[in-house]
Coordinates of C-alpha atoms in Angstrom, one line a residue:
X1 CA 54.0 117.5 62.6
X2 CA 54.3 113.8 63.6
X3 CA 54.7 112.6 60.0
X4 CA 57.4 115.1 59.2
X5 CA 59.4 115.0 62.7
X6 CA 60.8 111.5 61.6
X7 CA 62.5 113.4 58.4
X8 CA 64.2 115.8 60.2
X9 CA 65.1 112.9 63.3
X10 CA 67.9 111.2 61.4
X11 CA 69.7 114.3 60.5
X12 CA 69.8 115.6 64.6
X13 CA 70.7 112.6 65.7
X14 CA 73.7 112.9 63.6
X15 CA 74.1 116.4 64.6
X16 CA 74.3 114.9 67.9
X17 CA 76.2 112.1 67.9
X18 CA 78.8 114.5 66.2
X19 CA 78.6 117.0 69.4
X20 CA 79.0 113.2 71.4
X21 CA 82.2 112.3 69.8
X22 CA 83.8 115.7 70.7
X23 CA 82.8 115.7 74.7
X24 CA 82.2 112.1 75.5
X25 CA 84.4 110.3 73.0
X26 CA 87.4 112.5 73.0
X27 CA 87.5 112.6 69.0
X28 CA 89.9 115.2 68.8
X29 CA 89.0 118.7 67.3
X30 CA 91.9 118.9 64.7
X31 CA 90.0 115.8 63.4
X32 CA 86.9 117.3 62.7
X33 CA 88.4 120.3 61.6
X34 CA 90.0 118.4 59.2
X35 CA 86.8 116.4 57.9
X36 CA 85.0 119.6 57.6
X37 CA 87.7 120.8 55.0
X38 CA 87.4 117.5 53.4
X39 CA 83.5 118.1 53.1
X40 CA 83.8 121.8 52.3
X41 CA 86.5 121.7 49.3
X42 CA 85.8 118.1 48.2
X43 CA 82.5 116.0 49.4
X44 CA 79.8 119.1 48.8
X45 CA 81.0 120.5 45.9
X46 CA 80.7 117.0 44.2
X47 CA 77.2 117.0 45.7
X48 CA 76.7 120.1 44.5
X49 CA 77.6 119.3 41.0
X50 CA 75.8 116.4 40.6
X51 CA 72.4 117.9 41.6
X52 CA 72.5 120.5 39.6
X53 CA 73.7 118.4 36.4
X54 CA 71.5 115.7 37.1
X55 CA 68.1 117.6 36.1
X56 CA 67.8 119.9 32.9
X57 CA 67.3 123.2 33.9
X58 CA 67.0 126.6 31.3
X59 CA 67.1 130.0 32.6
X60 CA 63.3 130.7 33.1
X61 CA 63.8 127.7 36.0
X62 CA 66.4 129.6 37.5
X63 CA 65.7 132.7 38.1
X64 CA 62.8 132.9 40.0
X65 CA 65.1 130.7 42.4
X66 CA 68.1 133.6 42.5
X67 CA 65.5 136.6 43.3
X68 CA 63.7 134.6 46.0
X69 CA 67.3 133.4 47.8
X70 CA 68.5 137.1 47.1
X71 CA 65.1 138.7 48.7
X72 CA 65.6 136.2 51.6
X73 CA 68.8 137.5 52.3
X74 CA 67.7 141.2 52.2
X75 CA 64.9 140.7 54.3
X76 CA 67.6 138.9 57.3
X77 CA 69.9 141.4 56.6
X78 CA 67.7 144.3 57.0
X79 CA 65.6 142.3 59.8
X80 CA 69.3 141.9 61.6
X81 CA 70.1 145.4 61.4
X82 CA 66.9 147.1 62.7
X83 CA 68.3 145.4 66.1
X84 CA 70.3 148.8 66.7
X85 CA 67.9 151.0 66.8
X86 CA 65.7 148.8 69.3
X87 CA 67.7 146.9 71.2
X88 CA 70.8 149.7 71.5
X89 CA 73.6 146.3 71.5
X90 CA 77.2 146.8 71.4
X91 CA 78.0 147.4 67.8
X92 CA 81.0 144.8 67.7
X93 CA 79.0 141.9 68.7
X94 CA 75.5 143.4 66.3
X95 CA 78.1 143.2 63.5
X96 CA 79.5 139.9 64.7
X97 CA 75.7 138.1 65.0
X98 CA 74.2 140.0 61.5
X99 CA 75.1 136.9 59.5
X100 CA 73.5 134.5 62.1
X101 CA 70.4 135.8 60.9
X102 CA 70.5 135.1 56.7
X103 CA 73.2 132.7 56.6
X104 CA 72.2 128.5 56.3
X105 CA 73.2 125.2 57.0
X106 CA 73.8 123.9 54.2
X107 CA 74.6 120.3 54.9
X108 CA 71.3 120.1 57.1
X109 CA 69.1 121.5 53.8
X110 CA 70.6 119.5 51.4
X111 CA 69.8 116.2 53.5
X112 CA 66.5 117.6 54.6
X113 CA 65.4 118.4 50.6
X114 CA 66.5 114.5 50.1
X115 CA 64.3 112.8 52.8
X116 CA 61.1 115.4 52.0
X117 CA 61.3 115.0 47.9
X118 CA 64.0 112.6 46.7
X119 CA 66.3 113.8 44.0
X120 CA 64.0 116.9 42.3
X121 CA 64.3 118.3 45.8
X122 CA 67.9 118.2 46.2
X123 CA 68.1 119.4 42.7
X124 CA 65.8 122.3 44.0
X125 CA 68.0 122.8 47.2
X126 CA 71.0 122.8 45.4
X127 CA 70.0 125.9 43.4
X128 CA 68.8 127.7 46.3
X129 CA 72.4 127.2 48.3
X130 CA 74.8 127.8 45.3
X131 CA 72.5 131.1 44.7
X132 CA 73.0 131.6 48.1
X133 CA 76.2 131.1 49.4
X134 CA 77.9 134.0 46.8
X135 CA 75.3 136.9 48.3
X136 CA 75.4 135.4 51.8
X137 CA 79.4 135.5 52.1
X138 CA 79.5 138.9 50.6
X139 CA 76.8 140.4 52.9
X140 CA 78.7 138.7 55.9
X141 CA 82.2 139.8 55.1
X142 CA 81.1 143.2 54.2
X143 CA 79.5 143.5 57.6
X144 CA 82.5 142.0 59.4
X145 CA 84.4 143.6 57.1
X146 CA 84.0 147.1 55.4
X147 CA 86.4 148.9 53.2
X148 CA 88.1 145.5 52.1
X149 CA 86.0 145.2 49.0
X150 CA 89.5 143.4 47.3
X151 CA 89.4 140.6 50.0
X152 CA 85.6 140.0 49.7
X153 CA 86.4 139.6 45.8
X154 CA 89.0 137.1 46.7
X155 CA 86.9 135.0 49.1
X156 CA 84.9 135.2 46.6
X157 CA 86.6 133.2 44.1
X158 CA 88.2 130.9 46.0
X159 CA 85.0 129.4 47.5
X160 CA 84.7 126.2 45.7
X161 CA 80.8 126.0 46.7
X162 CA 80.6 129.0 44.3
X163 CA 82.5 127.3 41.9
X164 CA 81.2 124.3 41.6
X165 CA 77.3 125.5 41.5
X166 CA 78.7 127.8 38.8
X167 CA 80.5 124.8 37.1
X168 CA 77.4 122.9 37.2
X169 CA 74.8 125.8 35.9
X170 CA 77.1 126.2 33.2
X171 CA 77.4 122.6 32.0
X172 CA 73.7 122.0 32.7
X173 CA 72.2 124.9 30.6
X174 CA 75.3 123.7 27.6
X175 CA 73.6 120.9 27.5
X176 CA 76.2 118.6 27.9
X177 CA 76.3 115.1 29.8
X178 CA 77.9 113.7 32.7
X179 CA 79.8 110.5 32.1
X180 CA 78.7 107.5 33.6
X181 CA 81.4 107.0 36.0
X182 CA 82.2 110.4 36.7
X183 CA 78.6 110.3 38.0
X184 CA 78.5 107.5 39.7
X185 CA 81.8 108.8 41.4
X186 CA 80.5 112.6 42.3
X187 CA 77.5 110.5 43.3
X188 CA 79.4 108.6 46.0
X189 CA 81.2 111.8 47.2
X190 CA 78.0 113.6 48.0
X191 CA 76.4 110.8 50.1
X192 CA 79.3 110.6 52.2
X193 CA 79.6 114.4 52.5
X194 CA 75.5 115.1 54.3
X195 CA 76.3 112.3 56.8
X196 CA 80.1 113.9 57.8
X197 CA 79.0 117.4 57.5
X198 CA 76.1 116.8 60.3
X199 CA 79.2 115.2 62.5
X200 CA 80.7 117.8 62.1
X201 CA 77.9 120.9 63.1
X202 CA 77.5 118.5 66.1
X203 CA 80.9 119.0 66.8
X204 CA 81.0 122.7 66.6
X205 CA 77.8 123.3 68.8
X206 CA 78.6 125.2 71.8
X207 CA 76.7 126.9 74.5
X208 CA 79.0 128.9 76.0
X209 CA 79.5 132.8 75.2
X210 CA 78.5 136.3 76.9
X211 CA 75.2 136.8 78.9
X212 CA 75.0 140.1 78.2
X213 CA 73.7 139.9 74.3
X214 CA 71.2 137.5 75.4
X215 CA 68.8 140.1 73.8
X216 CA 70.4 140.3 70.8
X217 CA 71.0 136.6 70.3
X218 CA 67.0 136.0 70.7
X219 CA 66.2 138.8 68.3
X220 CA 68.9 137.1 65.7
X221 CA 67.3 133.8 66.3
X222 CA 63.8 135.0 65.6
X223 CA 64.5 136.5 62.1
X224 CA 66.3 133.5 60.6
X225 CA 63.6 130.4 62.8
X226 CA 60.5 132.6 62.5
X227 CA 60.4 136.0 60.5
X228 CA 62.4 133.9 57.1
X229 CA 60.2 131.1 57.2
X230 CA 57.2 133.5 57.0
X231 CA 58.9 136.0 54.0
X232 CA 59.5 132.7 52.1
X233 CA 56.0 131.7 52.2
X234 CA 55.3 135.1 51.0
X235 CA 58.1 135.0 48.4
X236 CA 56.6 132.0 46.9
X237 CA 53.1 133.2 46.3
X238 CA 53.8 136.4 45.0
X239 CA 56.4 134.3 42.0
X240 CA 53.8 132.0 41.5
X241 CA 56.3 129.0 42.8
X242 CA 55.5 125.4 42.2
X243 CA 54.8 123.3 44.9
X244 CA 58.1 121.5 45.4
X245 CA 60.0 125.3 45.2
X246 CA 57.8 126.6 47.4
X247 CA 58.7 123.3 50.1
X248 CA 62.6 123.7 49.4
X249 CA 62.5 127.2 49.7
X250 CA 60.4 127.0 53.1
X251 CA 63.2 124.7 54.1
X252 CA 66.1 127.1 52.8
X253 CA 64.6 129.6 55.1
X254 CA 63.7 128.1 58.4
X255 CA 67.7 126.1 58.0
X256 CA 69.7 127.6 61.3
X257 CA 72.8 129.8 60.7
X258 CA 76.0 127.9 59.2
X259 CA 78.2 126.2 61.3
X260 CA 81.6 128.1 59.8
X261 CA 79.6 131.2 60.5
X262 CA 81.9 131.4 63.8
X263 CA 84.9 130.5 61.6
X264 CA 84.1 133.3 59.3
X265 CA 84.0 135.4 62.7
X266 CA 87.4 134.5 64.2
X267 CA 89.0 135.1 60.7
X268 CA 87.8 138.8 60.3
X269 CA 88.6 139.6 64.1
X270 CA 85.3 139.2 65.6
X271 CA 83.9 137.2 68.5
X272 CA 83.4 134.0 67.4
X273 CA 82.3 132.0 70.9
X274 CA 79.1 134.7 70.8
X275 CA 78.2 133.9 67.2
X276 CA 79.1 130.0 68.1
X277 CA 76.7 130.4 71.1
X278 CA 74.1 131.8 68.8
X279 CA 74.2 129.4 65.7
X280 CA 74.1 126.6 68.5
X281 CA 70.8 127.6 70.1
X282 CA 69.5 128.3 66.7
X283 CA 70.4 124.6 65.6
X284 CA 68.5 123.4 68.7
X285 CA 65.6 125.1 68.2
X286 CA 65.4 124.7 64.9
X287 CA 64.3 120.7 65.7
X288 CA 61.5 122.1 66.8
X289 CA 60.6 125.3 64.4
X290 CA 61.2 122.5 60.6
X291 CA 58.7 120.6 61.6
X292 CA 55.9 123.4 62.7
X293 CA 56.6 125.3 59.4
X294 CA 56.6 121.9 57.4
X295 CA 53.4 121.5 59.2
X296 CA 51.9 124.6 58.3
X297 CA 52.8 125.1 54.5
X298 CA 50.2 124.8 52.2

């Protein structure tokens, strides 16, 4: 753990400097609300693209990729639900906190797959979130959500993290180049959009929200920090995974819930400041969980 703990340093200290320049700086939040749209329609799917494009990849790469991210989320979403029967919470806030407990940071696993393996891990990564981000939004506005199976198709296809991993895949496995420039450009884009992103999950971290699902918050919390991580060990070894996907998938899995997963909550009418409060402690703890897993994977 003390060789990995300075790889995962850099990228908290930017988490909080970014949670700094909200409360002690007075950076407004209509400014980081606008850099996270910046990062979110611009700076990561660039990043996104140029991962994916930069490494040849054929189908027999991908799919063992798709079913272990789909499996993932399964197992948090089933892991999430069992919660009612146990713990009896109020069904409003259960549906509110379900996504906390598949859904990732995205900008915290793409820079963590950098500083662990270089560019084949970001490549790697890359796969596993633009897999991802298609089942995960569908599960969590289908939760939030039911009987509105035309807006989830719209989300859908607006999300440009969806579009550009499927953009990517399908210029990658065409065979076709990226030119020069227009890589070096995309290239540019997706270094500034880690370092911004991480401002801005600082700058959404909150710890304030309702006592009273205090329960329910620690059971979320322990299926995506602890119960994921251990399924994607699993996952791996029963595909037969090579090293570096079983690492980036162990990362994908212990990643704390997404930052817009409160954002996502206010939209669909749900309470946001109790999922805020939630993906906050997870974020926290999860300094501490990365580098135990890393740690113990084979």
């Amino acid at each position: 753990m003390v060789t990995i703990f300075p790889l995962i340093l850099p990228d908290f200290l930017l988490i909080a400097l970014g949670a700094l320049l909200l409360h002690r700086f007075h950076f407004s939040r209509e400014f980081f609300l606008g850099a996270e749209k910046l990062v979110y329609y611009v700076l990561f799917p660039a990043l996104l693209f140029d991962s994916i494009t930069r490494i040849p990849l054929n189908l027999s790469d991908t799919w063992p990729l798709l079913l272990a991210a789909a499996t993932l989320i399964a197992v948090g979403t089933a892991l999430a639900w069992l919660a009612l029967p146990v713990l009896k919470p109020d069904p409003l806030q259960h549906a509110a906190l379900t996504q906390c407990a598949f859904r990732f940071n995205t900008y915290l696993g793409m820079s963590l797959a950098s500083a662990i393996a270089g560019p084949p891990g970001v490549a790697v990564m890359a796969l596993l979130v633009g897999f991802s981000v298609p089942m995960a939004n569908m599960v969590a506005v289908t939760v939030l959500a039911r009987g509105q199976q035309g807006r989830i198709a719209i989300e859908l296809l607006k999300n440009p993290l969806i579009l550009s991993t499927l953009a990517a895949l399908a210029w990658n496995l065409a065979g076709l180049s990226v030119p020069a420039p227009v890589q070096l450009a995309l290239g540019r884009l997706g270094a500034c959009a880690l370092g911004i992103g991480l401002l801005c999950v600082g700058a959404t971290l909150s710890l304030q929200g309702s006592r009273q699902a205090s329960a329910l918050i620690g059971w979320i919390s322990t299926v995506k920090l602890l119960a994921l991580p251990a399924a994607a060990l699993l996952i791996a070894w029963a595909l037969d995974m090579s090293a570096l996907e079983r690492q980036m998938l162990l990362v994908f899995a212990a990643l704390p819930t997404a930052s817009s997963a409160h954002v996502l909550a206010a939209r669909m009418g749900a309470d946001s400041r109790l999922v805020a409060l939630s993906m906050s402690i997870g974020t926290i703890l999860a300094g501490l969980t990365i580098p135990l897993w890393l740690s113990l994977a084979p």
